[in-house]
């Protein structure tokens, strides 16, 4: 099939949407992971863990809004098809995000006897959001397959993505805390890395077999040689993480950010692998970017707004992470 690559506007919006999704998965991924892990911490440790994401979690979700907004305005046909197929998990994800947001605020202000209830709500909201995102990823990888096989694979990726979020959350806590909580975070990371690796392998194996076209893109010559660095680098990063986590934390907090940085690199490589597999489809093997795109005149106008909005959000994100760097303390409204 020939694709009109000279028509660059749909590809530009696909790139902007992809960047938004990738940033969301990394940034909101770690704070969802912190929420999932919080159930394993004491009350004092939980205060510090939640304090470590306090300045960031709300802004991190902006990238999800941006990605869905770009999908709606740039690819309305795909937006309707994807959200129709994933209506229930999308609704559950929103419920989880709302529950998490409410619990985050209320846990710090509620009377002491009710704080544990809101802590459990915060954990539940984080877990629901992570599981539903993983399920949607699995069903999307298989071309929105709603068969029992597609549902089963969606459930597998739900568990693995939640573990991946918990893993990157553990590396975040490892870098942002001290003492016994830091030791706990290192232990969590050493356990969760294996489930995260399972999820990466499952998606990597399923994607080429989702369609003959994707299989051909990965395994024909010379693509198989040119693309080999992606799985090889991913495997190398996992091996490096396993070895590094065995000795973490090091004295003087040496290399304390390395596990988080390496995990981020794994997410980036996985994203580029999926992007390559599905391009130029926005609905796998069904609808291309050009078929789903809005009118070119509309895209040209929307592009101006997107190119103004994205740098502002990105600049604020960088500024916030610089201002609130350093070790975390308990979140207080006093």
C-alpha positions as semicolon CSV with decimal commas, in nm:
position;residue;x (nm);y (nm);z (nm)
1;X;0,000;0,000;0,000
2;X;0,126;0,349;-0,088
3;X;0,101;0,620;0,175
4;X;0,094;0,997;0,105
5;X;0,404;1,081;0,308
6;X;0,416;1,422;0,140
7;X;0,104;1,507;0,343
8;X;0,304;1,580;0,658
9;X;0,040;1,733;0,885
10;X;-0,109;1,402;1,009
11;X;0,243;1,272;1,075
12;X;0,327;1,589;1,270
13;X;0,022;1,542;1,491
14;X;0,102;1,174;1,536
15;X;0,447;1,279;1,656
16;X;0,308;1,537;1,899
17;X;0,055;1,286;2,032
18;X;0,326;1,023;2,069
19;X;0,551;1,262;2,264
20;X;0,261;1,347;2,497
21;X;0,183;0,979;2,559
22;X;0,547;0,894;2,623
23;X;0,595;1,178;2,871
24;X;0,271;1,083;3,045
25;X;0,367;0,716;3,077
26;X;0,702;0,804;3,236
27;X;0,589;1,090;3,461
28;X;0,246;0,975;3,570
29;X;0,375;0,618;3,559
30;X;0,610;0,673;3,849
31;X;0,355;0,855;4,063
32;X;0,093;0,588;3,996
33;X;0,363;0,341;4,097
34;X;0,424;0,529;4,420
35;X;0,051;0,509;4,491
36;X;0,051;0,133;4,430
37;X;0,353;0,082;4,657
38;X;0,214;0,304;4,932
39;X;0,002;0,017;5,065
40;X;0,327;-0,161;5,163
41;X;0,459;0,131;5,368
42;X;0,402;0,248;5,722
43;X;0,203;0,565;5,782
44;X;0,517;0,775;5,829
45;X;0,679;0,625;5,519
46;X;0,358;0,679;5,323
47;X;0,362;1,048;5,412
48;X;0,713;1,081;5,270
49;X;0,631;0,878;4,958
50;X;0,327;1,089;4,881
51;X;0,525;1,401;4,963
52;X;0,777;1,298;4,695
53;X;0,512;1,324;4,423
54;X;0,312;1,609;4,579
55;X;0,447;1,890;4,358
56;X;0,423;1,686;4,036
57;X;0,136;1,437;4,018
58;X;-0,138;1,677;3,908
59;X;0,077;1,840;3,638
60;X;0,185;1,496;3,513
61;X;-0,175;1,418;3,417
62;X;-0,176;1,724;3,188
63;X;0,012;1,515;2,934
64;X;-0,271;1,260;2,923
65;X;-0,521;1,540;2,860
66;X;-0,296;1,672;2,584
67;X;-0,263;1,331;2,417
68;X;-0,638;1,259;2,423
69;X;-0,712;1,613;2,308
70;X;-0,479;1,578;2,011
71;X;-0,638;1,243;1,924
72;X;-0,983;1,403;1,930
73;X;-0,908;1,714;1,723
74;X;-0,654;1,563;1,481
75;X;-0,790;1,211;1,432
76;X;-1,163;1,222;1,519
77;X;-1,245;0,900;1,330
78;X;-0,982;0,705;1,525
79;X;-1,086;0,875;1,850
80;X;-1,440;0,748;1,807
81;X;-1,335;0,396;1,712
82;X;-1,075;0,355;1,989
83;X;-1,284;0,498;2,271
84;X;-1,592;0,307;2,157
85;X;-1,399;-0,020;2,177
86;X;-1,239;0,080;2,509
87;X;-1,532;0,265;2,665
88;X;-1,552;0,058;2,986
89;X;-1,179;0,056;3,073
90;X;-1,157;0,427;2,988
91;X;-1,444;0,499;3,227
92;X;-1,279;0,290;3,498
93;X;-0,949;0,469;3,441
94;X;-1,116;0,808;3,489
95;X;-1,284;0,683;3,806
96;X;-0,945;0,568;3,934
97;X;-0,780;0,901;3,854
98;X;-1,062;1,094;4,021
99;X;-1,049;0,871;4,329
100;X;-0,675;0,913;4,351
101;X;-0,695;1,291;4,320
102;X;-0,965;1,323;4,586
103;X;-0,783;1,086;4,822
104;X;-0,454;1,272;4,773
105;X;-0,607;1,596;4,900
106;X;-0,832;1,451;5,170
107;X;-0,575;1,222;5,333
108;X;-0,367;1,522;5,444
109;X;-0,668;1,712;5,581
110;X;-0,892;1,441;5,725
111;X;-0,904;1,358;6,099
112;X;-0,647;1,102;6,207
113;X;-0,905;0,822;6,239
114;X;-1,008;0,863;5,873
115;X;-0,664;0,903;5,722
116;X;-0,617;0,529;5,666
117;X;-0,943;0,515;5,466
118;X;-0,817;0,784;5,229
119;X;-0,478;0,612;5,207
120;X;-0,652;0,297;5,088
121;X;-0,855;0,501;4,842
122;X;-0,533;0,654;4,710
123;X;-0,389;0,306;4,660
124;X;-0,708;0,180;4,494
125;X;-0,729;0,477;4,257
126;X;-0,365;0,437;4,155
127;X;-0,404;0,062;4,098
128;X;-0,727;0,098;3,899
129;X;-0,573;0,363;3,673
130;X;-0,261;0,152;3,611
131;X;-0,453;-0,171;3,544
132;X;-0,698;-0,010;3,302
133;X;-0,418;0,160;3,110
134;X;-0,240;-0,174;3,079
135;X;-0,556;-0,347;2,963
136;X;-0,617;-0,080;2,699
137;X;-0,259;-0,116;2,577
138;X;-0,295;-0,492;2,538
139;X;-0,624;-0,470;2,349
140;X;-0,484;-0,191;2,128
141;X;-0,172;-0,393;2,043
142;X;-0,397;-0,672;1,912
143;X;-0,595;-0,429;1,695
144;X;-0,880;-0,368;1,943
145;X;-0,946;-0,741;1,959
146;X;-1,249;-0,801;2,186
147;X;-1,234;-1,183;2,172
148;X;-1,157;-1,391;2,479
149;X;-0,798;-1,415;2,363
150;X;-0,774;-1,036;2,331
151;X;-0,930;-0,989;2,674
152;X;-0,689;-1,242;2,829
153;X;-0,390;-1,066;2,674
154;X;-0,529;-0,732;2,792
155;X;-0,549;-0,867;3,147
156;X;-0,188;-0,989;3,124
157;X;-0,062;-0,651;3,006
158;X;-0,274;-0,484;3,276
159;X;-0,085;-0,671;3,546
160;X;0,251;-0,620;3,378
161;X;0,206;-0,247;3,318
162;X;0,092;-0,198;3,677
163;X;0,409;-0,380;3,783
164;X;0,610;-0,161;3,545
165;X;0,461;0,152;3,699
166;X;0,529;0,016;4,047
167;X;0,887;-0,059;3,941
168;X;0,959;0,291;3,810
169;X;0,782;0,423;4,122
170;X;1,021;0,219;4,336
171;X;1,321;0,367;4,154
172;X;1,174;0,715;4,213
173;X;1,133;0,649;4,587
174;X;1,486;0,506;4,594
175;X;1,622;0,834;4,458
176;X;1,401;1,069;4,662
177;X;1,424;0,915;5,010
178;X;1,674;0,810;5,273
179;X;1,721;0,551;5,544
180;X;1,496;0,247;5,588
181;X;1,243;0,363;5,328
182;X;1,520;0,383;5,070
183;X;1,621;0,026;5,155
184;X;1,258;-0,080;5,117
185;X;1,239;0,088;4,776
186;X;1,549;-0,099;4,660
187;X;1,388;-0,428;4,770
188;X;1,063;-0,345;4,589
189;X;1,257;-0,264;4,272
190;X;1,453;-0,591;4,287
191;X;1,127;-0,788;4,299
192;X;0,922;-0,587;4,049
193;X;1,184;-0,572;3,775
194;X;1,110;-0,933;3,682
195;X;0,737;-0,872;3,633
196;X;0,811;-0,554;3,436
197;X;1,050;-0,752;3,215
198;X;0,779;-1,017;3,161
199;X;0,540;-0,747;3,042
200;X;0,797;-0,605;2,801
201;X;0,867;-0,951;2,658
202;X;0,494;-1,034;2,626
203;X;0,414;-0,716;2,435
204;X;0,727;-0,747;2,221
205;X;0,634;-1,103;2,121
206;X;0,264;-1,031;2,065
207;X;0,310;-0,719;1,853
208;X;0,480;-0,883;1,550
209;X;0,221;-1,163;1,549
210;X;-0,071;-0,918;1,569
211;X;-0,056;-0,878;1,191
212;X;0,154;-1,011;0,901
213;X;0,246;-0,653;0,810
214;X;0,401;-0,581;1,149
215;X;0,583;-0,917;1,143
216;X;0,725;-0,830;0,802
217;X;0,839;-0,485;0,920
218;X;1,048;-0,638;1,198
219;X;1,182;-0,961;1,048
220;X;1,256;-0,889;0,685
221;X;1,608;-0,802;0,573
222;X;1,771;-0,551;0,626
223;X;1,521;-0,421;0,887
224;X;1,597;-0,708;1,125
225;X;1,958;-0,592;1,138
226;X;1,882;-0,220;1,158
227;X;1,623;-0,268;1,435
228;X;1,831;-0,514;1,641
229;X;1,969;-0,234;1,867
230;X;1,622;-0,174;2,016
231;X;1,573;-0,519;2,177
232;X;1,945;-0,555;2,246
233;X;1,965;-0,220;2,426
234;X;1,647;-0,301;2,620
235;X;1,788;-0,636;2,731
236;X;2,115;-0,467;2,824
237;X;1,935;-0,209;3,035
238;X;1,743;-0,480;3,221
239;X;2,065;-0,670;3,290
240;X;2,230;-0,349;3,408
241;X;1,933;-0,270;3,632
242;X;1,939;-0,616;3,791
243;X;2,311;-0,583;3,866
244;X;2,284;-0,225;3,992
245;X;1,983;-0,290;4,215
246;X;2,169;-0,571;4,391
247;X;2,403;-0,315;4,547
248;X;2,164;-0,021;4,587
249;X;2,159;0,205;4,776
250;X;2,529;0,291;4,765
251;X;2,700;0,502;5,030
252;X;2,669;0,874;4,974
253;X;2,374;0,816;4,740
254;X;2,614;0,742;4,455
255;X;2,433;0,657;4,131
256;X;2,101;0,699;4,312
257;X;1,925;0,833;4,001
258;X;2,070;0,571;3,768
259;X;1,790;0,310;3,814
260;X;1,519;0,570;3,743
261;X;1,706;0,699;3,438
262;X;1,767;0,350;3,303
263;X;1,403;0,254;3,356
264;X;1,296;0,566;3,170
265;X;1,522;0,458;2,884
266;X;1,349;0,117;2,878
267;X;1,009;0,287;2,850
268;X;1,138;0,508;2,567
269;X;1,277;0,211;2,373
270;X;0,951;0,020;2,419
271;X;0,755;0,320;2,297
272;X;0,965;0,357;1,983
273;X;0,929;-0,014;1,914
274;X;0,550;0,012;1,930
275;X;0,547;0,334;1,726
276;X;0,751;0,170;1,451
277;X;0,530;-0,139;1,456
278;X;0,204;0,049;1,407
279;X;0,310;0,339;1,184
280;X;0,133;0,461;0,973
281;X;-0,181;0,322;1,140
282;X;-0,358;0,502;1,421
283;X;-0,590;0,203;1,466
284;X;-0,363;-0,100;1,415
285;X;-0,402;-0,255;1,068
286;X;-0,735;-0,074;1,019
287;X;-0,717;0,305;0,989
288;X;-0,413;0,507;0,875
289;X;-0,317;0,853;0,994
290;X;-0,435;1,010;0,671
291;X;-0,769;0,827;0,670
292;X;-0,845;0,933;1,029
293;X;-0,714;1,290;1,007
294;X;-0,925;1,605;1,020
295;X;-0,937;1,850;0,730
296;X;-0,591;1,984;0,649
297;X;-0,704;2,343;0,702
298;X;-0,819;2,252;1,052
299;X;-0,494;2,070;1,126
300;X;-0,289;2,373;1,019
301;X;-0,476;2,598;1,263
302;X;-0,464;2,344;1,548
303;X;-0,091;2,291;1,491
304;X;-0,020;2,654;1,577
305;X;-0,199;2,616;1,911
306;X;-0,024;2,285;1,984
307;X;0,320;2,432;1,912
308;X;0,248;2,712;2,159
309;X;0,091;2,494;2,429
310;X;0,340;2,206;2,436
311;X;0,651;2,418;2,509
312;X;0,463;2,598;2,788
313;X;0,364;2,269;2,953
314;X;0,713;2,129;2,899
315;X;0,877;2,440;3,042
316;X;0,656;2,434;3,350
317;X;0,730;2,063;3,400
318;X;1,106;2,116;3,385
319;X;1,082;2,417;3,617
320;X;0,876;2,225;3,874
321;X;1,116;1,932;3,882
322;X;1,411;2,167;3,928
323;X;1,247;2,369;4,205
324;X;1,132;2,063;4,400
325;X;1,444;1,853;4,353
326;X;1,623;1,691;4,645
327;X;1,501;1,451;4,909
328;X;1,130;1,428;4,988
329;X;0,966;1,520;5,314
330;X;0,620;1,441;5,447
331;X;0,335;1,630;5,281
332;X;0,172;1,875;5,523
333;X;-0,089;2,152;5,498
334;X;0,022;2,329;5,812
